[in-house]
mmCIF file of C-alpha atoms in Angstrom:
data_model
loop_
_atom_site.group_PDB
_atom_site.id
_atom_site.type_symbol
_atom_site.label_atom_id
_atom_site.label_comp_id
_atom_site.label_asym_id
_atom_site.label_seq_id
_atom_site.Cartn_x
_atom_site.Cartn_y
_atom_site.Cartn_z
ATOM 1 C CA UNK A 1 -42.480 55.839 -8.083
ATOM 2 C CA UNK A 2 -39.528 57.839 -7.417
ATOM 3 C CA UNK A 3 -38.738 58.885 -3.926
ATOM 4 C CA UNK A 4 -36.383 61.693 -2.444
ATOM 5 C CA UNK A 5 -34.960 60.856 1.205
ATOM 6 C CA UNK A 6 -33.196 64.089 2.763
ATOM 7 C CA UNK A 7 -31.994 62.576 6.132
ATOM 8 C CA UNK A 8 -31.219 66.337 8.419
ATOM 9 C CA UNK A 9 -34.335 67.884 8.878
ATOM 10 C CA UNK A 10 -31.738 71.072 10.666
ATOM 11 C CA UNK A 11 -28.286 71.925 10.805
ATOM 12 C CA UNK A 12 -26.268 73.820 11.829
ATOM 13 C CA UNK A 13 -22.827 75.445 11.021
ATOM 14 C CA UNK A 14 -20.218 78.159 11.182
ATOM 15 C CA UNK A 15 -19.500 80.489 9.755
ATOM 16 C CA UNK A 16 -16.461 79.783 6.911
ATOM 17 C CA UNK A 17 -16.926 76.210 7.937
ATOM 18 C CA UNK A 18 -17.550 73.156 5.111
ATOM 19 C CA UNK A 19 -21.268 71.718 4.833
ATOM 20 C CA UNK A 20 -22.557 68.400 3.674
ATOM 21 C CA UNK A 21 -26.322 68.278 2.632
ATOM 22 C CA UNK A 22 -27.911 64.532 2.571
ATOM 23 C CA UNK A 23 -29.675 62.962 0.112
ATOM 24 C CA UNK A 24 -31.135 59.901 -1.073
ATOM 25 C CA UNK A 25 -33.236 58.849 -3.556
ATOM 26 C CA UNK A 26 -35.521 55.894 -5.082
ATOM 27 C CA UNK A 27 -36.073 55.349 -8.842
ATOM 28 C CA UNK A 28 -35.924 52.386 -10.572
ATOM 29 C CA UNK A 29 -33.203 54.106 -13.539
ATOM 30 C CA UNK A 30 -30.105 57.174 -13.171
ATOM 31 C CA UNK A 31 -32.564 59.776 -12.370
ATOM 32 C CA UNK A 32 -32.207 63.575 -13.363
ATOM 33 C CA UNK A 33 -30.844 65.598 -10.275
ATOM 34 C CA UNK A 34 -31.216 68.988 -8.893
ATOM 35 C CA UNK A 35 -30.706 71.097 -5.544
ATOM 36 C CA UNK A 36 -32.738 74.157 -4.837
ATOM 37 C CA UNK A 37 -32.440 76.862 -2.833
ATOM 38 C CA UNK A 38 -35.076 78.892 -0.795
ATOM 39 C CA UNK A 39 -35.324 82.035 0.827
ATOM 40 C CA UNK A 40 -37.059 83.114 3.313
ATOM 41 C CA UNK A 41 -40.201 83.974 0.957
ATOM 42 C CA UNK A 42 -39.007 83.885 -1.843
ATOM 43 C CA UNK A 43 -39.350 80.395 -4.987
ATOM 44 C CA UNK A 44 -37.040 78.266 -5.084
ATOM 45 C CA UNK A 45 -33.658 79.035 -7.165
ATOM 46 C CA UNK A 46 -31.755 76.011 -8.881
ATOM 47 C CA UNK A 47 -28.601 75.399 -7.686
ATOM 48 C CA UNK A 48 -26.708 72.670 -9.979
ATOM 49 C CA UNK A 49 -28.280 69.424 -11.344
ATOM 50 C CA UNK A 50 -27.171 66.484 -12.804
ATOM 51 C CA UNK A 51 -27.855 64.926 -15.890
ATOM 52 C CA UNK A 52 -25.142 63.037 -16.818
ATOM 53 C CA UNK A 53 -21.207 62.406 -17.037
ATOM 54 C CA UNK A 54 -19.303 63.364 -14.737
ATOM 55 C CA UNK A 55 -20.513 62.841 -11.460
ATOM 56 C CA UNK A 56 -19.146 65.754 -9.657
ATOM 57 C CA UNK A 57 -21.379 69.275 -10.854
ATOM 58 C CA UNK A 58 -20.753 72.511 -10.106
ATOM 59 C CA UNK A 59 -23.831 75.116 -9.410
ATOM 60 C CA UNK A 60 -23.826 78.721 -8.199
ATOM 61 C CA UNK A 61 -22.370 80.054 -4.862
ATOM 62 C CA UNK A 62 -19.828 77.698 -4.970
ATOM 63 C CA UNK A 63 -21.732 74.242 -4.377
ATOM 64 C CA UNK A 64 -20.730 71.352 -5.865
ATOM 65 C CA UNK A 65 -22.546 67.819 -5.360
ATOM 66 C CA UNK A 66 -21.521 64.608 -6.809
ATOM 67 C CA UNK A 67 -23.973 61.833 -8.293
ATOM 68 C CA UNK A 68 -23.233 58.679 -6.541
ATOM 69 C CA UNK A 69 -24.592 56.153 -8.155
ATOM 70 C CA UNK A 70 -24.215 53.183 -6.188
ATOM 71 C CA UNK A 71 -25.782 54.970 -3.090
ATOM 72 C CA UNK A 72 -28.165 56.128 -4.722
ATOM 73 C CA UNK A 73 -26.950 59.133 -3.115
ATOM 74 C CA UNK A 74 -26.545 63.520 -3.930
ATOM 75 C CA UNK A 75 -25.062 65.316 -1.532
ATOM 76 C CA UNK A 76 -24.269 68.975 -1.556
ATOM 77 C CA UNK A 77 -21.422 70.255 -0.737
ATOM 78 C CA UNK A 78 -19.614 73.932 -0.097
ATOM 79 C CA UNK A 79 -15.517 74.689 1.318
ATOM 80 C CA UNK A 80 -16.895 76.989 3.130
ATOM 81 C CA UNK A 81 -20.462 78.852 4.036
ATOM 82 C CA UNK A 82 -21.414 82.434 4.479
ATOM 83 C CA UNK A 83 -24.289 83.357 6.392
ATOM 84 C CA UNK A 84 -26.084 84.155 2.693
ATOM 85 C CA UNK A 85 -26.336 80.723 2.742
ATOM 86 C CA UNK A 86 -29.040 80.301 5.866
ATOM 87 C CA UNK A 87 -32.227 79.094 3.237
ATOM 88 C CA UNK A 88 -33.558 76.436 3.172
ATOM 89 C CA UNK A 89 -32.016 73.672 0.460
ATOM 90 C CA UNK A 90 -34.397 71.017 -1.174
ATOM 91 C CA UNK A 91 -32.964 68.113 -3.424
ATOM 92 C CA UNK A 92 -35.437 66.599 -6.509
ATOM 93 C CA UNK A 93 -35.764 64.351 -8.550
ATOM 94 C CA UNK A 94 -36.769 63.814 -11.840
ATOM 95 C CA UNK A 95 -38.517 61.927 -14.780
ATOM 96 C CA UNK A 96 -38.678 63.983 -18.033
ATOM 97 C CA UNK A 97 -41.034 61.851 -20.125
ATOM 98 C CA UNK A 98 -43.374 62.800 -23.214
ATOM 99 C CA UNK A 99 -45.869 63.115 -19.797
ATOM 100 C CA UNK A 100 -45.083 66.353 -18.983
ATOM 101 C CA UNK A 101 -42.247 67.641 -16.212
ATOM 102 C CA UNK A 102 -42.547 65.417 -12.775
ATOM 103 C CA UNK A 103 -39.892 66.235 -10.560
ATOM 104 C CA UNK A 104 -40.673 64.969 -7.339
ATOM 105 C CA UNK A 105 -38.940 67.072 -3.575
ATOM 106 C CA UNK A 106 -36.933 66.036 -0.600
ATOM 107 C CA UNK A 107 -38.727 67.074 2.389
ATOM 108 C CA UNK A 108 -36.265 69.364 2.890
ATOM 109 C CA UNK A 109 -32.829 70.738 4.683
ATOM 110 C CA UNK A 110 -32.693 74.098 6.285
ATOM 111 C CA UNK A 111 -29.633 75.104 6.958
ATOM 112 C CA UNK A 112 -28.975 77.790 9.651
ATOM 113 C CA UNK A 113 -24.980 79.468 10.376
ATOM 114 C CA UNK A 114 -23.534 81.117 12.915
ATOM 115 C CA UNK A 115 -22.064 83.684 13.105
ATOM 116 C CA UNK B 1 -37.603 89.768 -17.707
ATOM 117 C CA UNK B 2 -40.755 89.468 -14.580
ATOM 118 C CA UNK B 3 -40.235 84.997 -14.804
ATOM 119 C CA UNK B 4 -43.045 83.341 -13.145
ATOM 120 C CA UNK B 5 -45.508 86.461 -11.422
ATOM 121 C CA UNK B 6 -47.643 84.421 -8.569
ATOM 122 C CA UNK B 7 -50.623 86.726 -7.815
ATOM 123 C CA UNK B 8 -51.713 86.546 -4.519
ATOM 124 C CA UNK B 9 -48.727 86.839 -2.637
ATOM 125 C CA UNK B 10 -50.933 86.527 0.575
ATOM 126 C CA UNK B 11 -54.809 84.914 1.216
ATOM 127 C CA UNK B 12 -57.574 83.728 3.399
ATOM 128 C CA UNK B 13 -60.697 81.565 2.881
ATOM 129 C CA UNK B 14 -63.107 80.802 4.625
ATOM 130 C CA UNK B 15 -64.290 76.668 4.471
ATOM 131 C CA UNK B 16 -66.367 76.846 0.834
ATOM 132 C CA UNK B 17 -65.252 79.581 -0.351
ATOM 133 C CA UNK B 18 -63.917 79.733 -4.136
ATOM 134 C CA UNK B 19 -61.028 81.344 -5.577
ATOM 135 C CA UNK B 20 -58.291 81.414 -8.423
ATOM 136 C CA UNK B 21 -54.521 81.725 -7.742
ATOM 137 C CA UNK B 22 -52.837 83.195 -10.848
ATOM 138 C CA UNK B 23 -50.156 82.246 -12.495
ATOM 139 C CA UNK B 24 -47.552 83.950 -15.638
ATOM 140 C CA UNK B 25 -44.921 82.994 -17.175
ATOM 141 C CA UNK B 26 -42.829 85.366 -19.829
ATOM 142 C CA UNK B 27 -40.208 83.302 -21.233
ATOM 143 C CA UNK B 28 -42.698 81.335 -23.700
ATOM 144 C CA UNK B 29 -41.939 77.979 -22.217
ATOM 145 C CA UNK B 30 -44.131 74.878 -22.978
ATOM 146 C CA UNK B 31 -44.011 73.402 -19.458
ATOM 147 C CA UNK B 32 -46.101 75.027 -16.845
ATOM 148 C CA UNK B 33 -46.659 73.304 -12.981
ATOM 149 C CA UNK B 34 -48.479 74.304 -10.104
ATOM 150 C CA UNK B 35 -46.924 73.129 -6.401
ATOM 151 C CA UNK B 36 -47.800 72.726 -2.967
ATOM 152 C CA UNK B 37 -45.239 73.149 -0.380
ATOM 153 C CA UNK B 38 -46.522 72.220 3.524
ATOM 154 C CA UNK B 39 -43.748 71.761 6.109
ATOM 155 C CA UNK B 40 -41.884 68.892 5.678
ATOM 156 C CA UNK B 41 -43.127 66.905 2.979
ATOM 157 C CA UNK B 42 -41.015 69.987 0.171
ATOM 158 C CA UNK B 43 -43.087 70.510 -2.713
ATOM 159 C CA UNK B 44 -45.959 68.219 -4.508
ATOM 160 C CA UNK B 45 -47.405 68.596 -7.661
ATOM 161 C CA UNK B 46 -51.033 69.237 -8.304
ATOM 162 C CA UNK B 47 -51.492 69.945 -11.136
ATOM 163 C CA UNK B 48 -49.096 70.436 -14.621
ATOM 164 C CA UNK B 49 -49.434 71.070 -18.234
ATOM 165 C CA UNK B 50 -46.976 69.917 -21.348
ATOM 166 C CA UNK B 51 -48.275 73.297 -23.634
ATOM 167 C CA UNK B 52 -51.626 75.234 -24.795
ATOM 168 C CA UNK B 53 -54.950 73.282 -24.101
ATOM 169 C CA UNK B 54 -53.459 70.659 -22.017
ATOM 170 C CA UNK B 55 -52.998 69.350 -18.287
ATOM 171 C CA UNK B 56 -53.358 66.818 -16.447
ATOM 172 C CA UNK B 57 -53.075 65.415 -12.758
ATOM 173 C CA UNK B 58 -49.662 65.584 -10.848
ATOM 174 C CA UNK B 59 -49.289 63.547 -7.273
ATOM 175 C CA UNK B 60 -52.154 65.175 -5.269
ATOM 176 C CA UNK B 61 -55.614 66.727 -7.865
ATOM 177 C CA UNK B 62 -57.750 66.314 -5.399
ATOM 178 C CA UNK B 63 -59.872 69.792 -5.462
ATOM 179 C CA UNK B 64 -58.034 71.677 -7.410
ATOM 180 C CA UNK B 65 -58.392 72.664 -11.188
ATOM 181 C CA UNK B 66 -55.847 74.031 -14.121
ATOM 182 C CA UNK B 67 -56.706 75.288 -17.215
ATOM 183 C CA UNK B 68 -54.564 75.786 -19.921
ATOM 184 C CA UNK B 69 -56.014 78.717 -22.793
ATOM 185 C CA UNK B 70 -52.592 79.632 -23.575
ATOM 186 C CA UNK B 71 -48.670 79.380 -22.916
ATOM 187 C CA UNK B 72 -48.253 81.861 -20.961
ATOM 188 C CA UNK B 73 -51.264 81.821 -17.661
ATOM 189 C CA UNK B 74 -52.021 78.470 -16.121
ATOM 190 C CA UNK B 75 -54.435 79.354 -13.298
ATOM 191 C CA UNK B 76 -55.321 77.016 -9.889
ATOM 192 C CA UNK B 77 -59.176 77.105 -9.264
ATOM 193 C CA UNK B 78 -60.136 76.113 -5.828
ATOM 194 C CA UNK B 79 -63.907 75.069 -6.280
ATOM 195 C CA UNK B 80 -64.111 74.806 -2.734
ATOM 196 C CA UNK B 81 -61.209 75.564 0.158
ATOM 197 C CA UNK B 82 -60.494 73.317 3.006
ATOM 198 C CA UNK B 83 -58.807 73.955 5.907
ATOM 199 C CA UNK B 84 -56.716 70.867 4.173
ATOM 200 C CA UNK B 85 -55.543 73.723 1.779
ATOM 201 C CA UNK B 86 -54.066 75.686 4.045
ATOM 202 C CA UNK B 87 -50.472 75.563 2.087
ATOM 203 C CA UNK B 88 -47.586 77.835 0.299
ATOM 204 C CA UNK B 89 -48.748 77.660 -3.750
ATOM 205 C CA UNK B 90 -45.898 77.258 -6.555
ATOM 206 C CA UNK B 91 -46.248 78.205 -9.670
ATOM 207 C CA UNK B 92 -43.247 77.095 -11.874
ATOM 208 C CA UNK B 93 -42.476 76.578 -15.653
ATOM 209 C CA UNK B 94 -39.685 75.836 -17.913
ATOM 210 C CA UNK B 95 -38.382 75.183 -21.758
ATOM 211 C CA UNK B 96 -39.844 72.469 -24.039
ATOM 212 C CA UNK B 97 -36.599 70.308 -23.499
ATOM 213 C CA UNK B 98 -35.594 67.994 -20.904
ATOM 214 C CA UNK B 99 -32.602 69.543 -19.549
ATOM 215 C CA UNK B 100 -34.540 72.395 -18.516
ATOM 216 C CA UNK B 101 -34.782 73.911 -14.982
ATOM 217 C CA UNK B 102 -37.487 74.669 -13.425
ATOM 218 C CA UNK B 103 -38.504 78.223 -13.025
ATOM 219 C CA UNK B 104 -39.780 78.956 -9.980
ATOM 220 C CA UNK B 105 -42.260 82.290 -9.006
ATOM 221 C CA UNK B 106 -42.551 84.289 -5.251
ATOM 222 C CA UNK B 107 -45.570 81.951 -3.771
ATOM 223 C CA UNK B 108 -48.871 82.463 -2.546
ATOM 224 C CA UNK B 109 -49.895 81.993 0.661
ATOM 225 C CA UNK B 110 -53.031 80.238 1.027
ATOM 226 C CA UNK B 111 -54.667 79.865 4.776
ATOM 227 C CA UNK B 112 -58.056 78.755 4.805
ATOM 228 C CA UNK B 113 -60.112 79.190 8.081
#
C-alpha cells in the first residue's frame, strides 16, 4: 500500500523568505502526486498536481513542486512567502484505478509566517 | 456554482446516537468520497463511490455506512456514535477522468461525548 510522509509537522518562516515543504512517498509505481492547502475552518484546495511529463510543476499562488523519482520525493517550494500563505499543507498520492479515487494523504505541515 | 456542500458544519452527539452527515455536489461528478481528518494523520478515506448505486470501503470504514442513490448526494451515516469518531469529516468529489483533482467541501466538525 502506498504511504506519504511529511517529515515537518510545523515550519515557521519570515515573510519574504523562501519555503520548501518536504514530501516523501512509498509506492510501487509512479504515482499521481498532489499538494493541497487548507486554511483554518476550510476544506482543502488544490495547489498543484503531477501526473507525468515535466518533473517541475507550477501551481497556483506562486507555488511549484518538483518530482524526483530517485528520491521518491515531491517537495513544494515558493521563492517568497506571503503572510497569507500561513495554512496547513498536505501532500497526497493518488491511485486512480478502476475501483475509484484512492488518495492517500500525508500528515500535513503547518506553516506559520512571521512578519 | 456551489461545488461541494456539506451539512451541518458542527455537530455534537452522545455516545450511541445516530446521525447522517450530508454531502451534495452540483458539478455532475462521478466520484464522491468521505474522509476524516485527525491531527497528525492527514485525511483518511472512509468510503467512496464511483457512481450512483455503487459504493465501496476505504481505509477506515468501520462504524460508517454510505449510499449513493443519486449522482448529486452521498450521505454518511453513523449508526451508533463513539468518541473515537470525534473528527472533522470532509466530502470530496471529482470527475471521472484520471487527471481530475478532488474538490472538497468545507467539512463537518463532529464531537462525540
